[in-house]
Amino acid sequence: MRAARLIRMALLIQSHPGLTAAALARELEVSERTVIRDAQALQEAGVPVRSERGRVGGYFLAAGYRTRLTTLHPSEAETLFLSGLPSALRDLGLSDAAQTARLKLTATLLPSLRQAAESSVRRFHLDAPAWFREPAAPPLLPELARAVWADRPVELSYVRPGRGGAPAAAVTRVVEPYGLVLKAGAWYAVARVPGGGPEPDGGWRTYRVDRITALGPAPGAREPFVRDPDFELAAHWAARSAAFARTLLRTGVTVRLTARGLRRLPAVVDGAAVADALASASAPDAAGLVTLDLPAESEDVAFDQLARLGADAEVLAPAGLRDRFRAHAAALAALYGADPQR
């Protein structure tokens, strides 16, 4: 375990000279004291690691030194050939380039590693799109991807879906495209409005790419925009996804669950709602039943979700939803109480 960490540390310093002990600690998920000890271990092993103090200090390798630690392990070669989604590369217009890169990489591998890489491709396939839908690449996706790669501001036209019965609205805006995310077969663009404006979120926007109707260079933009060095796409997406999921939970439902119903709840309710519901759960009563407050998008959604739990869930409030379950139960009792041969 430590040997692998030392190799990774040497490669990090080689590829990013000047990394501080704190930065290396974050990358390696260890303490700064461990980083200092590992640097000493590398020096003792003959790797010329040096540390420099000051504002531009950090860890460096001696000038001209290159590690010979870049030989792939078979498991690393297997993982490398699993790192891309064929459908995503095709949507982005990169399938030919990816195939050429794989061929070049394969040609440089030792025979044993080449066999490991080919074996992983035969055994594993990553299929991102959701079931029951025909995946279609948005026509403007490749052009938007090129803007993302080049840090090029763009002007886009976007169809914003209507809410509460309102019609859809067309919006045109200049944005800085920071990244693209493939979620359940749909592509999303994460972008920032230049300057941020008065918005409390700093001007960050998420656009579903198949709703972008037009895309072009931002008027007057001649240079790439300057990316925020602290921006991390994965962390941003996770935070915004969780926040968005919670904005949809506008209805509260009080429900009593059996132990089996409590176990099955995560299978029928969205993750954000489950987390909030479990935080409100009471201690089991004498019959082993737990009462909790479940957030839901609407009473219709709550009905569809909780109906899957059958008799393991009893809605206590709101009264209208409880009445709906009572009518549903009566209809089922009448249906199944009748002779099926009638």
CSV table of C-alpha atoms in Angstrom, one decimal:
chain,number,residue,atom,x,y,z
A,1,MET,CA,0.0,0.0,0.0
A,2,ARG,CA,2.8,2.4,0.9
A,3,ALA,CA,4.8,1.5,-2.1
A,4,ALA,CA,1.9,2.4,-4.4
A,5,ARG,CA,1.5,5.7,-2.6
A,6,LEU,CA,5.2,6.5,-2.9
A,7,ILE,CA,5.0,5.8,-6.7
A,8,ARG,CA,2.0,8.0,-7.0
A,9,MET,CA,3.6,10.8,-5.0
A,10,ALA,CA,6.7,10.7,-7.2
A,11,LEU,CA,4.5,10.9,-10.3
A,12,LEU,CA,2.5,13.7,-8.9
A,13,ILE,CA,5.6,15.8,-8.2
A,14,GLN,CA,7.0,15.0,-11.6
A,15,SER,CA,3.8,16.1,-13.4
A,16,HIS,CA,3.0,19.0,-11.1
A,17,PRO,CA,6.2,20.5,-9.8
A,18,GLY,CA,5.7,22.8,-6.8
A,19,LEU,CA,2.9,20.9,-5.1
A,20,THR,CA,2.8,21.8,-1.4
A,21,ALA,CA,2.6,19.2,1.4
A,22,ALA,CA,-1.0,20.2,1.9
A,23,ALA,CA,-1.8,19.7,-1.8
A,24,LEU,CA,-0.1,16.3,-1.8
A,25,ALA,CA,-1.9,15.3,1.4
A,26,ARG,CA,-5.2,16.0,-0.2
A,27,GLU,CA,-4.4,14.1,-3.4
A,28,LEU,CA,-3.0,11.1,-1.5
A,29,GLU,CA,-5.6,11.3,1.3
A,30,VAL,CA,-3.0,11.2,4.1
A,31,SER,CA,-1.7,13.8,6.6
A,32,GLU,CA,1.0,16.4,5.9
A,33,ARG,CA,3.2,14.6,8.3
A,34,THR,CA,2.9,11.4,6.2
A,35,VAL,CA,3.8,13.4,3.1
A,36,ILE,CA,7.0,14.6,4.8
A,37,ARG,CA,7.9,11.1,5.8
A,38,ASP,CA,7.2,9.7,2.3
A,39,ALA,CA,9.4,12.5,0.8
A,40,GLN,CA,12.3,11.3,3.0
A,41,ALA,CA,11.6,7.7,2.0
A,42,LEU,CA,11.8,8.7,-1.7
A,43,GLN,CA,15.1,10.5,-1.1
A,44,GLU,CA,16.5,7.4,0.6
A,45,ALA,CA,15.4,5.3,-2.4
A,46,GLY,CA,17.4,7.5,-4.7
A,47,VAL,CA,14.6,9.8,-6.0
A,48,PRO,CA,16.0,13.4,-5.8
A,49,VAL,CA,13.0,15.0,-4.2
A,50,ARG,CA,13.6,18.4,-2.7
A,51,SER,CA,11.3,20.8,-0.8
A,52,GLU,CA,11.5,24.6,-1.1
A,53,ARG,CA,10.0,27.1,1.3
A,54,GLY,CA,8.3,30.4,0.5
A,55,ARG,CA,5.3,31.6,-1.4
A,56,VAL,CA,6.3,29.7,-4.6
A,57,GLY,CA,7.7,26.7,-2.7
A,58,GLY,CA,6.7,23.1,-2.7
A,59,TYR,CA,8.1,19.8,-3.7
A,60,PHE,CA,10.2,19.4,-6.8
A,61,LEU,CA,12.4,16.8,-8.5
A,62,ALA,CA,16.0,17.6,-9.5
A,63,ALA,CA,16.3,19.4,-12.8
A,64,GLY,CA,16.2,16.9,-15.7
A,65,TYR,CA,15.3,14.0,-13.6
A,66,ARG,CA,12.5,11.7,-14.8
A,67,THR,CA,11.1,8.8,-12.9
A,68,ARG,CA,11.0,5.4,-14.6
A,69,LEU,CA,7.8,4.5,-12.7
A,70,THR,CA,5.5,4.8,-15.7
A,71,THR,CA,5.5,1.1,-16.7
A,72,LEU,CA,1.9,-0.1,-16.4
A,73,HIS,CA,0.8,-2.9,-14.1
A,74,PRO,CA,-1.6,-5.3,-15.8
A,75,SER,CA,-4.5,-4.1,-13.5
A,76,GLU,CA,-3.7,-0.5,-14.6
A,77,ALA,CA,-3.9,-1.5,-18.2
A,78,GLU,CA,-7.2,-3.2,-17.7
A,79,THR,CA,-8.6,-0.1,-15.9
A,80,LEU,CA,-7.3,2.3,-18.6
A,81,PHE,CA,-9.2,0.5,-21.3
A,82,LEU,CA,-12.4,0.8,-19.2
A,83,SER,CA,-12.1,4.5,-18.6
A,84,GLY,CA,-14.2,5.7,-21.5
A,85,LEU,CA,-17.8,5.3,-22.5
A,86,PRO,CA,-18.1,4.4,-26.2
A,87,SER,CA,-21.4,6.2,-26.6
A,88,ALA,CA,-20.2,9.3,-24.9
A,89,LEU,CA,-17.1,9.5,-27.1
A,90,ARG,CA,-19.3,9.0,-30.2
A,91,ASP,CA,-21.7,11.8,-29.0
A,92,LEU,CA,-18.7,14.1,-28.6
A,93,GLY,CA,-17.3,13.3,-32.0
A,94,LEU,CA,-14.2,11.7,-30.5
A,95,SER,CA,-14.7,8.0,-31.3
A,96,ASP,CA,-12.2,8.0,-34.1
A,97,ALA,CA,-9.6,9.8,-32.1
A,98,ALA,CA,-10.2,7.5,-29.1
A,99,GLN,CA,-9.8,4.4,-31.3
A,100,THR,CA,-6.6,5.8,-32.8
A,101,ALA,CA,-5.3,6.5,-29.2
A,102,ARG,CA,-6.1,3.0,-28.1
A,103,LEU,CA,-4.3,1.5,-31.1
A,104,LYS,CA,-1.2,3.7,-30.4
A,105,LEU,CA,-1.3,2.7,-26.7
A,106,THR,CA,-1.8,-1.0,-27.5
A,107,ALA,CA,1.2,-0.9,-29.8
A,108,THR,CA,3.4,0.4,-27.0
A,109,LEU,CA,2.3,-2.2,-24.4
A,110,LEU,CA,4.2,-5.3,-23.6
A,111,PRO,CA,2.4,-8.5,-24.9
A,112,SER,CA,1.3,-9.4,-21.4
A,113,LEU,CA,-0.2,-6.0,-20.8
A,114,ARG,CA,-1.8,-5.9,-24.3
A,115,GLN,CA,-3.6,-9.2,-23.5
A,116,ALA,CA,-4.8,-7.7,-20.2
A,117,ALA,CA,-6.2,-4.6,-21.9
A,118,GLU,CA,-8.0,-6.6,-24.7
A,119,SER,CA,-9.4,-9.0,-22.1
A,120,SER,CA,-11.0,-6.2,-20.1
A,121,VAL,CA,-12.8,-4.9,-23.3
A,122,ARG,CA,-14.2,-8.4,-23.9
A,123,ARG,CA,-15.5,-8.7,-20.4
A,124,PHE,CA,-16.9,-5.3,-19.4
A,125,HIS,CA,-19.0,-2.7,-21.2
A,126,LEU,CA,-20.3,0.6,-19.7
A,127,ASP,CA,-23.8,1.5,-20.9
A,128,ALA,CA,-24.8,4.9,-19.6
A,129,PRO,CA,-28.2,5.6,-21.2
A,130,ALA,CA,-31.3,4.8,-19.3
A,131,TRP,CA,-33.7,2.0,-20.3
A,132,PHE,CA,-36.7,2.4,-22.6
A,133,ARG,CA,-35.4,5.4,-24.5
A,134,GLU,CA,-33.6,5.7,-27.8
A,135,PRO,CA,-30.3,7.6,-27.1
A,136,ALA,CA,-29.8,10.5,-29.5
A,137,ALA,CA,-26.8,12.8,-29.5
A,138,PRO,CA,-27.8,16.5,-29.4
A,139,PRO,CA,-26.7,17.9,-32.7
A,140,LEU,CA,-24.9,20.9,-31.1
A,141,LEU,CA,-23.0,18.7,-28.6
A,142,PRO,CA,-19.7,18.4,-30.6
A,143,GLU,CA,-19.5,22.1,-31.1
A,144,LEU,CA,-20.2,22.8,-27.5
A,145,ALA,CA,-17.5,20.2,-26.5
A,146,ARG,CA,-15.0,22.1,-28.6
A,147,ALA,CA,-15.9,25.3,-26.8
A,148,VAL,CA,-15.4,23.5,-23.4
A,149,TRP,CA,-12.0,22.3,-24.5
A,150,ALA,CA,-10.9,25.7,-25.7
A,151,ASP,CA,-12.4,27.7,-22.8
A,152,ARG,CA,-14.3,29.7,-25.4
A,153,PRO,CA,-17.2,31.9,-24.3
A,154,VAL,CA,-20.4,31.2,-26.3
A,155,GLU,CA,-23.8,32.6,-27.0
A,156,LEU,CA,-26.5,30.0,-26.8
A,157,SER,CA,-30.2,29.9,-27.3
A,158,TYR,CA,-32.1,27.6,-24.9
A,159,VAL,CA,-35.7,26.5,-24.6
A,160,ARG,CA,-36.6,26.8,-20.9
A,161,PRO,CA,-39.5,24.4,-20.0
A,162,GLY,CA,-42.6,26.1,-18.6
A,163,ARG,CA,-43.7,25.5,-15.0
A,164,GLY,CA,-47.2,25.4,-13.6
A,165,GLY,CA,-48.8,25.2,-17.0
A,166,ALA,CA,-46.8,28.2,-18.3
A,167,PRO,CA,-45.5,27.8,-21.9
A,168,ALA,CA,-41.9,27.1,-22.7
A,169,ALA,CA,-39.7,30.2,-23.1
A,170,ALA,CA,-36.7,30.8,-25.4
A,171,VAL,CA,-33.7,32.4,-23.7
A,172,THR,CA,-30.4,33.7,-25.2
A,173,ARG,CA,-27.4,34.2,-23.0
A,174,VAL,CA,-23.6,34.5,-23.2
A,175,VAL,CA,-21.9,31.9,-20.9
A,176,GLU,CA,-18.5,30.4,-20.1
A,177,PRO,CA,-18.9,26.6,-20.7
A,178,TYR,CA,-17.0,24.9,-17.9
A,179,GLY,CA,-17.9,21.2,-18.5
A,180,LEU,CA,-20.2,18.6,-19.8
A,181,VAL,CA,-22.0,15.9,-17.8
A,182,LEU,CA,-23.6,12.7,-19.1
A,183,LYS,CA,-26.4,11.7,-16.7
A,184,ALA,CA,-28.7,8.7,-17.4
A,185,GLY,CA,-28.3,9.2,-21.2
A,186,ALA,CA,-28.8,13.0,-21.2
A,187,TRP,CA,-26.1,15.5,-21.7
A,188,TYR,CA,-25.9,18.7,-19.5
A,189,ALA,CA,-23.6,21.7,-19.8
A,190,VAL,CA,-22.4,23.4,-16.7
A,191,ALA,CA,-21.6,27.1,-17.4
A,192,ARG,CA,-21.1,30.4,-15.7
A,193,VAL,CA,-22.5,33.7,-16.7
A,194,PRO,CA,-19.5,36.1,-17.1
A,195,GLY,CA,-19.2,38.4,-14.1
A,196,GLY,CA,-21.7,36.4,-12.1
A,197,GLY,CA,-24.0,39.4,-11.6
A,198,PRO,CA,-26.1,39.8,-8.5
A,199,GLU,CA,-27.1,36.1,-8.4
A,200,PRO,CA,-26.2,34.5,-5.1
A,201,ASP,CA,-25.0,31.4,-6.9
A,202,GLY,CA,-22.3,33.3,-8.7
A,203,GLY,CA,-24.0,33.0,-12.0
A,204,TRP,CA,-23.7,29.2,-12.4
A,205,ARG,CA,-26.2,27.6,-14.8
A,206,THR,CA,-26.9,24.1,-15.9
A,207,TYR,CA,-28.4,23.5,-19.4
A,208,ARG,CA,-29.8,20.4,-20.9
A,209,VAL,CA,-27.9,20.2,-24.2
A,210,ASP,CA,-30.8,18.8,-26.2
A,211,ARG,CA,-32.7,22.0,-25.4
A,212,ILE,CA,-30.0,24.3,-26.8
A,213,THR,CA,-31.3,25.4,-30.2
A,214,ALA,CA,-28.5,27.7,-31.4
A,215,LEU,CA,-24.8,28.1,-30.5
A,216,GLY,CA,-22.1,30.5,-31.6
A,217,PRO,CA,-19.1,32.5,-30.5
A,218,ALA,CA,-19.8,35.1,-27.9
A,219,PRO,CA,-20.1,38.6,-29.5
A,220,GLY,CA,-16.8,40.5,-29.1
A,221,ALA,CA,-15.0,37.6,-27.4
A,222,ARG,CA,-11.5,37.2,-28.7
A,223,GLU,CA,-9.7,35.4,-26.0
A,224,PRO,CA,-10.5,32.3,-23.9
A,225,PHE,CA,-12.1,33.0,-20.6
A,226,VAL,CA,-10.1,32.5,-17.4
A,227,ARG,CA,-11.3,29.4,-15.5
A,228,ASP,CA,-11.8,29.4,-11.8
A,229,PRO,CA,-8.8,27.4,-10.5
A,230,ASP,CA,-10.9,26.1,-7.6
A,231,PHE,CA,-13.7,24.7,-9.8
A,232,GLU,CA,-14.2,20.9,-9.8
A,233,LEU,CA,-16.8,19.6,-12.1
A,234,ALA,CA,-17.6,16.4,-10.2
A,235,ALA,CA,-18.0,18.2,-6.8
A,236,HIS,CA,-20.1,21.0,-8.4
A,237,TRP,CA,-22.4,18.6,-10.1
A,238,ALA,CA,-22.9,16.5,-6.9
A,239,ALA,CA,-23.7,19.6,-4.9
A,240,ARG,CA,-26.1,21.1,-7.5
A,241,SER,CA,-27.8,17.7,-8.1
A,242,ALA,CA,-28.5,17.3,-4.4
A,243,ALA,CA,-29.8,20.9,-4.1
A,244,PHE,CA,-32.0,20.5,-7.2
A,245,ALA,CA,-33.5,17.3,-5.9
A,246,ARG,CA,-34.5,19.0,-2.7
A,247,THR,CA,-36.1,21.9,-4.5
A,248,LEU,CA,-38.6,19.4,-6.0
A,249,LEU,CA,-39.7,18.1,-2.6
A,250,ARG,CA,-42.5,20.4,-1.9
A,251,THR,CA,-45.0,18.1,-0.1
A,252,GLY,CA,-44.7,16.6,3.3
A,253,VAL,CA,-46.1,13.1,4.1
A,254,THR,CA,-46.3,11.5,7.6
A,255,VAL,CA,-46.1,7.8,7.2
A,256,ARG,CA,-45.8,4.8,9.6
A,257,LEU,CA,-43.7,1.9,8.4
A,258,THR,CA,-43.0,-1.7,9.4
A,259,ALA,CA,-39.4,-2.8,9.7
A,260,ARG,CA,-39.7,-4.3,6.2
A,261,GLY,CA,-41.2,-1.1,4.8
A,262,LEU,CA,-38.3,0.9,6.3
A,263,ARG,CA,-35.8,-1.4,4.7
A,264,ARG,CA,-37.5,-1.1,1.3
A,265,LEU,CA,-38.0,2.7,1.5
A,266,PRO,CA,-34.7,3.5,-0.4
A,267,ALA,CA,-35.8,1.3,-3.3
A,268,VAL,CA,-39.0,3.3,-4.0
A,269,VAL,CA,-38.1,6.9,-2.9
A,270,ASP,CA,-35.4,9.2,-4.1
A,271,GLY,CA,-32.1,9.5,-2.2
A,272,ALA,CA,-32.5,13.0,-0.9
A,273,ALA,CA,-36.0,12.3,0.3
A,274,VAL,CA,-34.9,9.1,2.1
A,275,ALA,CA,-32.0,10.9,3.9
A,276,ASP,CA,-34.4,13.6,5.2
A,277,ALA,CA,-37.0,11.1,6.1
A,278,LEU,CA,-34.7,8.8,8.1
A,279,ALA,CA,-33.3,11.9,10.0
A,280,SER,CA,-36.9,12.5,11.2
A,281,ALA,CA,-37.7,8.8,12.1
A,282,SER,CA,-39.0,8.0,15.5
A,283,ALA,CA,-37.8,5.1,17.6
A,284,PRO,CA,-39.8,1.9,16.9
A,285,ASP,CA,-42.9,1.6,19.0
A,286,ALA,CA,-44.0,-1.6,20.9
A,287,ALA,CA,-45.2,-3.1,17.6
A,288,GLY,CA,-41.9,-2.3,15.8
A,289,LEU,CA,-43.5,0.5,13.7
A,290,VAL,CA,-41.5,3.7,12.9
A,291,THR,CA,-43.1,7.0,12.1
A,292,LEU,CA,-41.3,9.5,9.9
A,293,ASP,CA,-41.9,12.7,7.8
A,294,LEU,CA,-41.3,11.9,4.1
A,295,PRO,CA,-40.7,14.8,1.7
A,296,ALA,CA,-42.2,14.3,-1.8
A,297,GLU,CA,-42.6,16.1,-5.0
A,298,SER,CA,-46.4,16.0,-4.8
A,299,GLU,CA,-49.2,13.8,-3.4
A,300,ASP,CA,-49.4,12.0,-6.7
A,301,VAL,CA,-45.7,11.1,-6.6
A,302,ALA,CA,-46.0,10.1,-2.9
A,303,PHE,CA,-49.0,7.8,-3.7
A,304,ASP,CA,-47.1,6.1,-6.6
A,305,GLN,CA,-44.1,5.6,-4.4
A,306,LEU,CA,-45.7,4.4,-1.2
A,307,ALA,CA,-48.2,2.2,-3.0
A,308,ARG,CA,-45.3,0.0,-3.8
A,309,LEU,CA,-44.8,-0.7,-0.1
A,310,GLY,CA,-48.3,-2.2,0.2
A,311,ALA,CA,-49.3,-2.9,3.8
A,312,ASP,CA,-45.8,-2.1,5.1
A,313,ALA,CA,-46.7,1.7,4.8
A,314,GLU,CA,-49.6,3.6,6.4
A,315,VAL,CA,-50.1,7.2,5.5
A,316,LEU,CA,-51.1,9.3,8.5
A,317,ALA,CA,-51.1,12.7,6.8
A,318,PRO,CA,-52.1,14.7,4.8
A,319,ALA,CA,-55.8,13.6,5.1
A,320,GLY,CA,-56.4,13.8,1.4
A,321,LEU,CA,-53.6,11.3,0.6
A,322,ARG,CA,-54.8,9.0,3.4
A,323,ASP,CA,-58.3,9.1,1.9
A,324,ARG,CA,-56.8,8.2,-1.5
A,325,PHE,CA,-55.1,5.2,0.0
A,326,ARG,CA,-58.3,4.2,1.7
A,327,ALA,CA,-60.2,4.3,-1.6
A,328,HIS,CA,-57.4,2.4,-3.3
A,329,ALA,CA,-57.5,-0.3,-0.6
A,330,ALA,CA,-61.3,-0.6,-0.9
A,331,ALA,CA,-61.1,-0.9,-4.7
A,332,LEU,CA,-58.5,-3.7,-4.4
A,333,ALA,CA,-60.5,-5.5,-1.7
A,334,ALA,CA,-63.6,-5.4,-4.0
A,335,LEU,CA,-61.6,-6.5,-7.0
A,336,TYR,CA,-59.9,-9.5,-5.3
A,337,GLY,CA,-63.0,-10.3,-3.2
A,338,ALA,CA,-65.0,-11.1,-6.3
A,339,ASP,CA,-65.0,-14.4,-8.2
A,340,PRO,CA,-62.4,-14.2,-10.9
A,341,GLN,CA,-64.6,-16.4,-13.1
A,342,ARG,CA,-67.5,-14.0,-13.2
